[in-house]
CSV table of C-alpha atoms in Angstrom, one decimal:
chain,number,residue,atom,x,y,z
M,239,UNK,CA,45.7,-80.9,-135.0
M,240,UNK,CA,44.4,-82.7,-138.1
M,241,UNK,CA,46.7,-84.0,-140.9
M,242,UNK,CA,47.2,-80.9,-143.1
M,243,UNK,CA,46.6,-83.1,-146.2
M,244,UNK,CA,43.0,-83.4,-145.1
M,245,UNK,CA,42.6,-79.6,-145.6
M,246,UNK,CA,44.5,-79.7,-148.9
M,247,UNK,CA,43.2,-82.7,-150.8
M,248,UNK,CA,40.1,-83.7,-149.0
M,249,UNK,CA,38.7,-80.4,-147.7
M,250,UNK,CA,35.0,-80.9,-148.7
M,251,UNK,CA,35.0,-84.4,-147.3
M,252,UNK,CA,36.6,-83.3,-144.1
M,253,UNK,CA,34.3,-80.4,-143.6
M,254,UNK,CA,31.3,-82.6,-144.1
M,255,UNK,CA,32.6,-85.1,-141.5
M,256,UNK,CA,33.2,-82.4,-139.0
M,257,UNK,CA,29.7,-80.9,-139.5
M,258,UNK,CA,28.1,-84.4,-139.1
M,259,UNK,CA,30.1,-85.5,-136.1
M,260,UNK,CA,31.1,-82.4,-134.2
M,261,UNK,CA,28.6,-79.8,-135.4
M,262,UNK,CA,31.7,-77.8,-136.4
M,263,UNK,CA,31.5,-75.5,-139.4
M,264,UNK,CA,34.7,-75.3,-141.3
M,265,UNK,CA,35.0,-72.2,-143.5
M,266,UNK,CA,35.8,-73.9,-146.8
M,267,UNK,CA,36.0,-70.7,-148.7
M,268,UNK,CA,38.5,-69.2,-146.4
M,269,UNK,CA,40.7,-72.3,-146.3
M,270,UNK,CA,40.6,-72.6,-150.1
M,271,UNK,CA,41.6,-69.0,-150.5
M,272,UNK,CA,44.4,-69.2,-148.1
M,273,UNK,CA,45.6,-72.5,-149.6
M,274,UNK,CA,45.6,-71.1,-153.1
M,275,UNK,CA,47.6,-68.1,-151.8
M,276,UNK,CA,50.0,-70.4,-150.1
M,277,UNK,CA,50.6,-72.5,-153.3
M,278,UNK,CA,51.0,-69.3,-155.4
M,279,UNK,CA,53.4,-67.7,-153.0
M,280,UNK,CA,55.4,-70.9,-152.4
M,281,UNK,CA,55.8,-71.3,-156.2
M,282,UNK,CA,56.8,-67.6,-156.7
M,283,UNK,CA,59.2,-67.8,-153.8
M,284,UNK,CA,60.9,-70.9,-155.2
M,285,UNK,CA,61.2,-69.2,-158.6
M,286,UNK,CA,62.7,-66.1,-157.1
M,287,UNK,CA,65.2,-68.2,-155.1
M,288,UNK,CA,66.2,-70.1,-158.3
M,289,UNK,CA,66.5,-66.8,-160.2
M,290,UNK,CA,68.6,-65.2,-157.5
M,291,UNK,CA,70.9,-68.2,-157.5
M,292,UNK,CA,71.2,-68.0,-161.2
M,293,UNK,CA,72.0,-64.3,-161.2
M,294,UNK,CA,74.5,-64.7,-158.4
M,295,UNK,CA,76.4,-67.3,-160.4
M,296,UNK,CA,76.3,-64.9,-163.4
M,297,UNK,CA,77.9,-62.2,-161.2
M,298,UNK,CA,80.8,-64.5,-160.3
M,299,UNK,CA,81.3,-65.4,-164.0
M,300,UNK,CA,81.2,-61.7,-165.1
M,301,UNK,CA,83.7,-60.8,-162.4
M,302,UNK,CA,86.0,-63.5,-163.6
M,303,UNK,CA,85.8,-62.0,-167.1
M,304,UNK,CA,86.4,-58.5,-165.9
M,305,UNK,CA,82.9,-57.4,-167.0
M,306,UNK,CA,80.8,-54.7,-165.3
M,307,UNK,CA,78.6,-56.4,-162.7
M,308,UNK,CA,76.7,-53.4,-161.5
M,309,UNK,CA,73.5,-54.1,-163.5
M,310,UNK,CA,73.5,-57.7,-162.3
M,311,UNK,CA,74.1,-56.7,-158.7
M,312,UNK,CA,71.2,-54.3,-158.9
M,313,UNK,CA,69.0,-57.0,-160.4
M,314,UNK,CA,69.9,-59.4,-157.6
M,315,UNK,CA,69.2,-56.7,-155.0
M,316,UNK,CA,65.7,-56.2,-156.5
M,317,UNK,CA,65.1,-60.0,-156.5
M,318,UNK,CA,66.2,-60.1,-152.9
M,319,UNK,CA,63.7,-57.4,-151.9
M,320,UNK,CA,60.9,-59.2,-153.7
M,321,UNK,CA,61.9,-62.5,-152.2
M,322,UNK,CA,61.9,-61.1,-148.7
M,323,UNK,CA,58.4,-59.7,-149.3
M,324,UNK,CA,57.2,-63.0,-150.7
M,325,UNK,CA,58.6,-65.0,-147.8
M,326,UNK,CA,56.9,-62.6,-145.3
M,327,UNK,CA,53.6,-62.9,-147.1
M,328,UNK,CA,54.0,-66.7,-147.2
M,329,UNK,CA,54.7,-66.8,-143.5
M,330,UNK,CA,51.6,-64.8,-142.8
M,331,UNK,CA,49.4,-67.1,-144.9
M,332,UNK,CA,50.8,-70.1,-143.2
M,333,UNK,CA,50.2,-68.6,-139.8
M,334,UNK,CA,46.5,-68.0,-140.7
M,335,UNK,CA,46.2,-71.6,-141.9
M,336,UNK,CA,47.8,-72.8,-138.7
M,337,UNK,CA,45.4,-70.7,-136.6
M,338,UNK,CA,42.5,-72.3,-138.3
M,339,UNK,CA,44.0,-75.8,-137.9
M,340,UNK,CA,44.5,-75.2,-134.2
M,341,UNK,CA,40.8,-74.5,-133.7
M,342,UNK,CA,39.6,-77.6,-135.6
M,343,UNK,CA,38.5,-80.6,-133.4
M,344,UNK,CA,39.6,-84.1,-134.0
M,345,UNK,CA,37.5,-86.4,-136.2
M,346,UNK,CA,35.8,-89.2,-134.3
M,347,UNK,CA,36.5,-92.8,-134.9
M,348,UNK,CA,34.0,-94.6,-137.0
M,349,UNK,CA,32.9,-96.7,-134.0
M,350,UNK,CA,31.7,-93.7,-132.1
M,351,UNK,CA,27.9,-93.1,-132.1
M,352,UNK,CA,26.7,-89.9,-133.7
M,353,UNK,CA,25.0,-87.6,-131.2
M,354,UNK,CA,24.6,-84.0,-130.2
M,355,UNK,CA,25.2,-84.2,-126.4
M,356,UNK,CA,25.3,-86.6,-123.5
M,357,UNK,CA,21.9,-87.9,-124.4
M,358,UNK,CA,23.5,-89.7,-127.3
M,359,UNK,CA,26.0,-91.6,-125.2
M,360,UNK,CA,25.7,-95.4,-125.1
M,361,UNK,CA,26.0,-97.5,-122.0
M,362,UNK,CA,28.1,-100.5,-122.6
M,363,UNK,CA,28.3,-102.2,-119.2
M,364,UNK,CA,27.6,-102.0,-115.5
M,365,UNK,CA,29.4,-103.4,-112.5
M,366,UNK,CA,28.1,-103.8,-109.0
M,367,UNK,CA,24.6,-103.3,-107.4
M,368,UNK,CA,23.8,-100.0,-105.7
M,369,UNK,CA,23.3,-100.5,-102.0
M,370,UNK,CA,19.9,-100.3,-100.4
M,371,UNK,CA,19.9,-98.2,-97.2
M,372,UNK,CA,17.5,-98.7,-94.3
M,373,UNK,CA,18.1,-95.1,-93.1
M,374,UNK,CA,17.9,-91.6,-94.7
M,375,UNK,CA,21.0,-91.2,-96.9
M,376,UNK,CA,23.2,-88.2,-96.4
M,377,UNK,CA,25.3,-86.5,-99.2
M,378,UNK,CA,29.0,-86.1,-98.8
M,379,UNK,CA,28.6,-82.5,-97.6
M,380,UNK,CA,26.4,-83.5,-94.7
M,381,UNK,CA,28.7,-86.4,-93.8
M,382,UNK,CA,31.8,-84.2,-94.0
M,383,UNK,CA,30.5,-81.2,-92.2
M,384,UNK,CA,29.2,-83.2,-89.2
M,385,UNK,CA,32.7,-83.7,-88.0
M,386,UNK,CA,34.3,-80.6,-89.3
M,387,UNK,CA,36.1,-82.8,-91.8
M,388,UNK,CA,34.9,-80.8,-94.9
M,389,UNK,CA,34.8,-77.1,-94.6
M,390,UNK,CA,33.6,-75.1,-97.6
M,391,UNK,CA,33.5,-71.8,-95.7
M,392,UNK,CA,37.2,-72.1,-94.8
M,393,UNK,CA,38.0,-72.7,-98.5
M,394,UNK,CA,35.9,-69.7,-99.5
M,395,UNK,CA,37.6,-67.5,-96.9
M,396,UNK,CA,41.1,-68.6,-98.1
M,397,UNK,CA,40.5,-68.6,-101.9
M,398,UNK,CA,36.8,-68.0,-102.9
M,399,UNK,CA,34.0,-70.2,-104.2
M,400,UNK,CA,34.7,-73.8,-105.2
M,401,UNK,CA,37.6,-74.3,-102.9
M,402,UNK,CA,37.4,-76.7,-99.9
M,403,UNK,CA,39.4,-77.5,-96.8
M,404,UNK,CA,39.6,-81.1,-95.6
M,405,UNK,CA,40.7,-82.0,-92.1
M,406,UNK,CA,41.4,-85.0,-89.9
M,407,UNK,CA,40.3,-88.5,-90.9
M,408,UNK,CA,38.7,-87.3,-94.1
M,409,UNK,CA,41.9,-85.6,-95.2
M,410,UNK,CA,43.7,-88.9,-94.4
M,411,UNK,CA,41.2,-90.9,-96.4
M,412,UNK,CA,41.7,-88.5,-99.4
M,413,UNK,CA,45.5,-89.1,-99.1
M,414,UNK,CA,45.0,-92.8,-98.8
M,415,UNK,CA,43.0,-92.9,-102.1
M,416,UNK,CA,45.8,-91.3,-104.0
M,417,UNK,CA,48.4,-93.6,-102.6
M,418,UNK,CA,46.3,-96.6,-103.3
M,419,UNK,CA,45.7,-95.6,-106.9
M,420,UNK,CA,49.4,-94.9,-107.6
M,421,UNK,CA,50.4,-98.2,-106.0
M,422,UNK,CA,47.8,-100.1,-108.1
M,423,UNK,CA,48.8,-98.5,-111.4
M,424,UNK,CA,52.6,-98.9,-110.9
M,425,UNK,CA,52.5,-102.3,-109.2
M,426,UNK,CA,49.9,-104.1,-111.2
M,427,UNK,CA,49.3,-102.1,-114.4
M,428,UNK,CA,52.9,-101.3,-115.5
M,429,UNK,CA,52.9,-97.5,-115.3
M,430,UNK,CA,56.0,-95.4,-114.7
M,431,UNK,CA,55.3,-93.1,-111.8
M,432,UNK,CA,56.2,-89.5,-112.5
M,433,UNK,CA,56.3,-86.3,-110.5
M,434,UNK,CA,55.7,-83.4,-112.9
M,435,UNK,CA,55.3,-79.6,-112.8
M,436,UNK,CA,51.8,-78.3,-112.3
M,437,UNK,CA,52.7,-74.9,-113.8
M,438,UNK,CA,53.7,-75.0,-117.5
M,439,UNK,CA,54.4,-72.7,-120.4
M,440,UNK,CA,52.2,-71.9,-123.4
M,441,UNK,CA,54.0,-74.4,-125.7
M,442,UNK,CA,53.1,-77.2,-123.3
M,443,UNK,CA,49.5,-76.2,-123.1
M,444,UNK,CA,49.3,-75.9,-126.9
M,445,UNK,CA,50.9,-79.3,-127.3
M,446,UNK,CA,47.9,-81.2,-125.8
M,447,UNK,CA,45.2,-78.8,-127.2
M,448,UNK,CA,44.3,-76.6,-124.2
M,449,UNK,CA,45.6,-73.6,-126.1
M,450,UNK,CA,44.5,-71.6,-127.9
M,451,UNK,CA,40.9,-72.8,-127.8
M,452,UNK,CA,40.3,-73.2,-124.1
M,453,UNK,CA,42.4,-70.3,-122.6
M,454,UNK,CA,39.4,-68.9,-120.7
M,455,UNK,CA,39.1,-72.2,-118.7
M,456,UNK,CA,42.6,-72.0,-117.5
M,457,UNK,CA,44.3,-70.4,-114.5
M,458,UNK,CA,47.4,-68.4,-115.5
M,459,UNK,CA,50.3,-66.7,-113.7
M,460,UNK,CA,52.4,-63.8,-114.9
M,461,UNK,CA,55.8,-63.0,-113.5
M,462,UNK,CA,57.4,-60.1,-115.4
M,463,UNK,CA,56.7,-60.9,-119.1
M,464,UNK,CA,56.5,-64.6,-118.6
M,465,UNK,CA,53.1,-66.2,-118.7
M,466,UNK,CA,52.5,-69.7,-117.4
M,467,UNK,CA,49.5,-71.9,-116.8
M,468,UNK,CA,48.3,-74.1,-114.0
M,469,UNK,CA,47.5,-77.6,-115.5
M,470,UNK,CA,43.9,-78.7,-115.7
M,471,UNK,CA,45.2,-82.3,-115.6
M,472,UNK,CA,48.5,-84.1,-115.5
M,473,UNK,CA,47.8,-85.3,-119.1
M,474,UNK,CA,49.4,-81.9,-120.1
M,475,UNK,CA,52.7,-82.5,-118.4
M,476,UNK,CA,53.0,-86.2,-118.9
M,477,UNK,CA,52.1,-86.1,-122.7
M,478,UNK,CA,54.6,-83.3,-123.3
M,479,UNK,CA,57.4,-85.4,-121.9
M,480,UNK,CA,57.6,-87.0,-125.4
M,481,UNK,CA,57.4,-83.7,-127.3
M,482,UNK,CA,60.1,-83.3,-129.9
M,483,UNK,CA,61.4,-86.9,-129.4
M,484,UNK,CA,61.7,-90.0,-131.5
M,485,UNK,CA,60.9,-93.1,-129.5
M,486,UNK,CA,62.2,-96.6,-130.3
M,487,UNK,CA,59.4,-98.8,-131.5
M,488,UNK,CA,60.3,-101.5,-128.9
M,489,UNK,CA,59.8,-98.9,-126.1
M,490,UNK,CA,56.1,-98.5,-126.9
M,491,UNK,CA,53.6,-98.5,-125.5
M,492,UNK,CA,54.9,-96.2,-122.8
M,493,UNK,CA,52.6,-95.9,-119.8
M,494,UNK,CA,53.0,-93.0,-117.3
M,495,UNK,CA,51.0,-91.9,-114.2
M,496,UNK,CA,51.2,-89.0,-111.9
M,497,UNK,CA,49.2,-87.7,-108.8
M,498,UNK,CA,48.9,-84.0,-109.1
M,499,UNK,CA,46.9,-81.0,-108.2
M,500,UNK,CA,44.7,-79.8,-111.1
M,501,UNK,CA,43.1,-76.4,-111.7
M,502,UNK,CA,40.1,-75.5,-113.8
M,503,UNK,CA,38.6,-72.0,-114.1
M,504,UNK,CA,35.4,-73.1,-115.8
M,505,UNK,CA,33.0,-70.3,-116.2
M,506,UNK,CA,29.3,-70.4,-115.2
M,507,UNK,CA,27.3,-72.1,-112.5
M,508,UNK,CA,26.4,-75.8,-112.4
M,509,UNK,CA,23.7,-75.8,-109.8
M,510,UNK,CA,24.1,-78.6,-107.3
M,511,UNK,CA,27.6,-79.3,-108.6
M,512,UNK,CA,28.8,-76.1,-106.9
M,513,UNK,CA,27.9,-77.7,-103.5
M,514,UNK,CA,30.7,-79.6,-101.8
M,515,UNK,CA,33.5,-81.2,-103.8
M,516,UNK,CA,32.0,-82.3,-107.1
M,517,UNK,CA,33.1,-79.4,-109.2
M,518,UNK,CA,36.1,-77.6,-107.7
M,519,UNK,CA,38.6,-75.1,-109.1
M,520,UNK,CA,41.4,-77.0,-107.4
M,521,UNK,CA,41.3,-80.8,-107.1
M,522,UNK,CA,43.6,-83.8,-107.2
M,523,UNK,CA,43.7,-86.6,-109.7
M,524,UNK,CA,45.8,-89.6,-110.6
M,525,UNK,CA,46.3,-89.5,-114.3
M,526,UNK,CA,47.2,-92.2,-116.8
M,527,UNK,CA,48.9,-91.5,-120.2
M,528,UNK,CA,49.8,-94.0,-122.9
M,529,UNK,CA,52.1,-93.3,-125.8
M,530,UNK,CA,51.7,-96.0,-128.5
M,531,UNK,CA,52.3,-97.0,-132.1
M,532,UNK,CA,49.3,-96.4,-134.3
M,533,UNK,CA,48.4,-100.1,-134.5
M,534,UNK,CA,48.4,-100.4,-130.7
M,535,UNK,CA,46.3,-97.4,-129.7
M,536,UNK,CA,42.8,-98.8,-129.6
M,537,UNK,CA,43.8,-101.9,-127.7
M,538,UNK,CA,45.6,-99.6,-125.3
M,539,UNK,CA,42.4,-97.6,-124.9
M,540,UNK,CA,40.5,-100.7,-123.8
M,541,UNK,CA,43.3,-101.6,-121.4
M,542,UNK,CA,43.4,-98.1,-119.9
M,543,UNK,CA,39.6,-98.2,-119.3
M,544,UNK,CA,40.1,-101.5,-117.6
M,545,UNK,CA,42.7,-100.0,-115.3
M,546,UNK,CA,40.3,-97.3,-114.2
M,547,UNK,CA,37.6,-99.9,-113.7
M,548,UNK,CA,39.9,-102.0,-111.5
M,549,UNK,CA,40.2,-99.0,-109.1
M,550,UNK,CA,36.4,-98.8,-108.7
M,551,UNK,CA,36.0,-102.6,-108.4
M,552,UNK,CA,38.7,-102.9,-105.7
M,553,UNK,CA,36.9,-100.1,-103.8
M,554,UNK,CA,33.6,-101.9,-104.3
M,555,UNK,CA,31.9,-98.9,-106.0
M,556,UNK,CA,29.1,-99.6,-108.4
M,557,UNK,CA,29.6,-97.9,-111.8
M,558,UNK,CA,28.6,-98.0,-115.4
M,559,UNK,CA,30.8,-97.6,-118.6
M,560,UNK,CA,29.6,-95.1,-121.2
M,561,UNK,CA,30.8,-94.8,-124.8
M,562,UNK,CA,30.5,-91.1,-125.5
M,563,UNK,CA,28.8,-89.9,-128.7
M,564,UNK,CA,30.5,-87.5,-131.2
M,565,UNK,CA,28.8,-84.4,-129.6
M,566,UNK,CA,30.0,-85.1,-126.1
M,567,UNK,CA,33.6,-86.0,-126.7
M,568,UNK,CA,36.6,-83.7,-125.9
M,569,UNK,CA,38.2,-81.5,-128.5
M,570,UNK,CA,41.2,-83.8,-129.1
M,571,UNK,CA,39.6,-87.2,-128.8
M,572,UNK,CA,38.7,-89.7,-131.4
M,573,UNK,CA,37.0,-92.1,-129.0
M,574,UNK,CA,36.2,-91.7,-125.3
M,575,UNK,CA,34.8,-93.9,-122.6
M,576,UNK,CA,33.5,-92.4,-119.4
M,577,UNK,CA,33.1,-94.3,-116.1
M,578,UNK,CA,30.2,-93.1,-114.0
M,579,UNK,CA,30.1,-94.0,-110.3
M,580,UNK,CA,26.8,-94.4,-108.3
M,581,UNK,CA,26.1,-91.6,-105.8
M,582,UNK,CA,23.3,-92.6,-103.4
M,583,UNK,CA,22.4,-89.0,-102.5
M,584,UNK,CA,21.7,-88.2,-106.1
M,585,UNK,CA,20.3,-91.6,-107.0
M,586,UNK,CA,22.3,-91.5,-110.3
M,587,UNK,CA,25.6,-92.2,-111.8
M,588,UNK,CA,28.2,-89.4,-112.1
M,589,UNK,CA,31.4,-89.2,-114.1
M,590,UNK,CA,34.5,-90.2,-112.3
M,591,UNK,CA,36.9,-91.1,-115.1
M,592,UNK,CA,37.2,-90.2,-118.8
M,593,UNK,CA,39.6,-92.2,-121.0
M,594,UNK,CA,40.3,-91.1,-124.5
M,595,UNK,CA,42.4,-92.0,-127.6
M,596,UNK,CA,43.6,-88.9,-129.4
M,597,UNK,CA,45.4,-90.9,-132.2
M,598,UNK,CA,48.0,-88.5,-133.7
M,599,UNK,CA,46.1,-85.3,-133.1
M,600,UNK,CA,48.3,-84.2,-130.1
M,601,UNK,CA,51.4,-85.9,-131.5
M,602,UNK,CA,51.3,-83.7,-134.6
M,603,UNK,CA,51.4,-80.5,-132.4
M,604,UNK,CA,54.1,-82.1,-130.2
M,605,UNK,CA,56.2,-83.7,-133.0
M,606,UNK,CA,56.2,-86.8,-130.9
M,607,UNK,CA,57.3,-89.7,-133.1
M,608,UNK,CA,58.4,-93.3,-133.2
M,609,UNK,CA,61.0,-94.8,-135.5
M,610,UNK,CA,59.4,-97.4,-137.8
M,611,UNK,CA,61.4,-100.6,-137.2
M,612,UNK,CA,61.0,-101.7,-140.8
M,613,UNK,CA,61.5,-98.5,-142.7
M,614,UNK,CA,63.7,-96.6,-140.2
M,615,UNK,CA,61.6,-93.5,-140.8
M,616,UNK,CA,59.9,-91.5,-138.0
M,617,UNK,CA,56.1,-91.6,-137.7
M,618,UNK,CA,53.7,-89.8,-135.4
M,619,UNK,CA,52.8,-91.7,-132.2
M,620,UNK,CA,49.3,-92.0,-130.8
M,621,UNK,CA,48.6,-90.5,-127.4
M,622,UNK,CA,45.9,-91.6,-124.9
M,623,UNK,CA,44.9,-90.2,-121.5
M,624,UNK,CA,42.5,-91.1,-118.7
M,625,UNK,CA,41.6,-90.5,-115.1
M,626,UNK,CA,42.7,-93.2,-112.8
M,627,UNK,CA,40.8,-91.7,-110.9
M,628,UNK,CA,39.7,-88.2,-109.8
M,629,UNK,CA,40.5,-88.4,-106.1
M,630,UNK,CA,37.9,-85.9,-104.8
M,631,UNK,CA,35.0,-87.6,-106.7
M,632,UNK,CA,36.2,-91.0,-105.6
M,633,UNK,CA,36.2,-89.7,-102.0
M,634,UNK,CA,32.7,-88.6,-102.4
M,635,UNK,CA,31.6,-92.0,-103.7
M,636,UNK,CA,33.4,-93.8,-100.9
M,637,UNK,CA,31.8,-91.6,-98.3
M,638,UNK,CA,28.2,-91.9,-99.6
M,639,UNK,CA,28.3,-95.6,-100.6
M,640,UNK,CA,29.9,-96.6,-97.3
M,641,UNK,CA,28.0,-94.4,-94.8
M,642,UNK,CA,26.4,-95.8,-91.7
M,643,UNK,CA,23.3,-94.7,-89.8
M,644,UNK,CA,25.4,-93.1,-87.1
M,645,UNK,CA,27.2,-90.9,-89.7
M,646,UNK,CA,30.4,-93.0,-89.6
M,647,UNK,CA,32.0,-94.2,-92.8
M,648,UNK,CA,33.3,-97.7,-93.4
M,649,UNK,CA,36.8,-97.7,-94.9
M,650,UNK,CA,37.0,-100.0,-97.9
M,651,UNK,CA,39.3,-103.0,-97.1
M,652,UNK,CA,41.9,-102.1,-99.7
M,653,UNK,CA,42.4,-98.7,-98.1
M,654,UNK,CA,42.8,-99.9,-94.5
M,655,UNK,CA,46.6,-100.5,-94.8
M,656,UNK,CA,46.9,-96.8,-95.9
M,657,UNK,CA,44.7,-95.7,-92.9
M,658,UNK,CA,46.7,-97.3,-90.1
M,659,UNK,CA,44.3,-100.3,-90.0
M,660,UNK,CA,41.2,-98.3,-89.4
M,661,UNK,CA,38.0,-100.0,-90.6
M,662,UNK,CA,35.9,-96.9,-90.2
M,663,UNK,CA,36.2,-93.2,-89.6
M,664,UNK,CA,33.8,-91.5,-87.2
């Protein structure tokens, strides 16, 4: 969430910035009214506490003198009742302010272009040249179904729409991609590999911003009175590992990675994206998370993007890097780069990785801090997250970009050790 001071001392300025960058309307009147009530109740509560303390001391003094303390005790009881009512009212006002704050998106970094949607995104670079085919290109569904490797009907029978079964060599190639990505990030990029829960509690989801705003996009489970959520990305579990902690300054930046199942219950239809594996309710991803000091975070963002790019380059997949505009960024991000891989069947680039700096937006919810080496005082960390990469979409790109006229698929050289030396699947 945003720094509360922005809603107290810079409310109009903050509201204007949110409207300009996010198209978000902050109810200034409601916030001001609640803030005024908070200040008044806080002042009255403090005065009542002081008065009760003073009267309590007077009771002790009166008792020592043998005086009648009944009137004073009755007064203290009355003060206590009013204090309890004030504290309850203050808690209610603070809860309303917190609810508003939890629904406010992060403020974009000044380097982010202003825009309403994806049309305002800015391409910053490209890598690789899309292949020219001398035969009719097939999409990943046609390539997969030919051999029974990819079975959407079986997925639908087991679970419903947007679930897929992989078999045989395609399932092996999918597994190889995940292993390759993990080995690359841990072996060359300095990440700590983690194995984390994919079912988490509400506090964990709130810590990274999925709750309360995006509850309808989440899968949830209920056992008895306990409600838990299936993670939409390992960012949730990994980032929450530093919740309620104070890190040593020398320990940062901390880099963590995990290969997990991910679950998204996004509503609505996305046309061609519902075909095959592009937009699934269940998918796998290798996630990257950085925890950094404030002065490190933007350099860390560039490094993280570079790590995702390295995966694509080693696989030989053409891609472009996009700087997202203010209207296309995620709720908690201050700056985001998307990597979009070339898909021959669609003759366009499609998102395969999104890397974001959230600054202290998540850390404030998480109370994730670092001890300032100079002052000794704790300060909020900055958190970053990125896909390194989405395995299903990477599989799609490998299949389509490496397909042959006979329907076989050439295995990228870096994956062959993970495929028992196979140079193609057919």
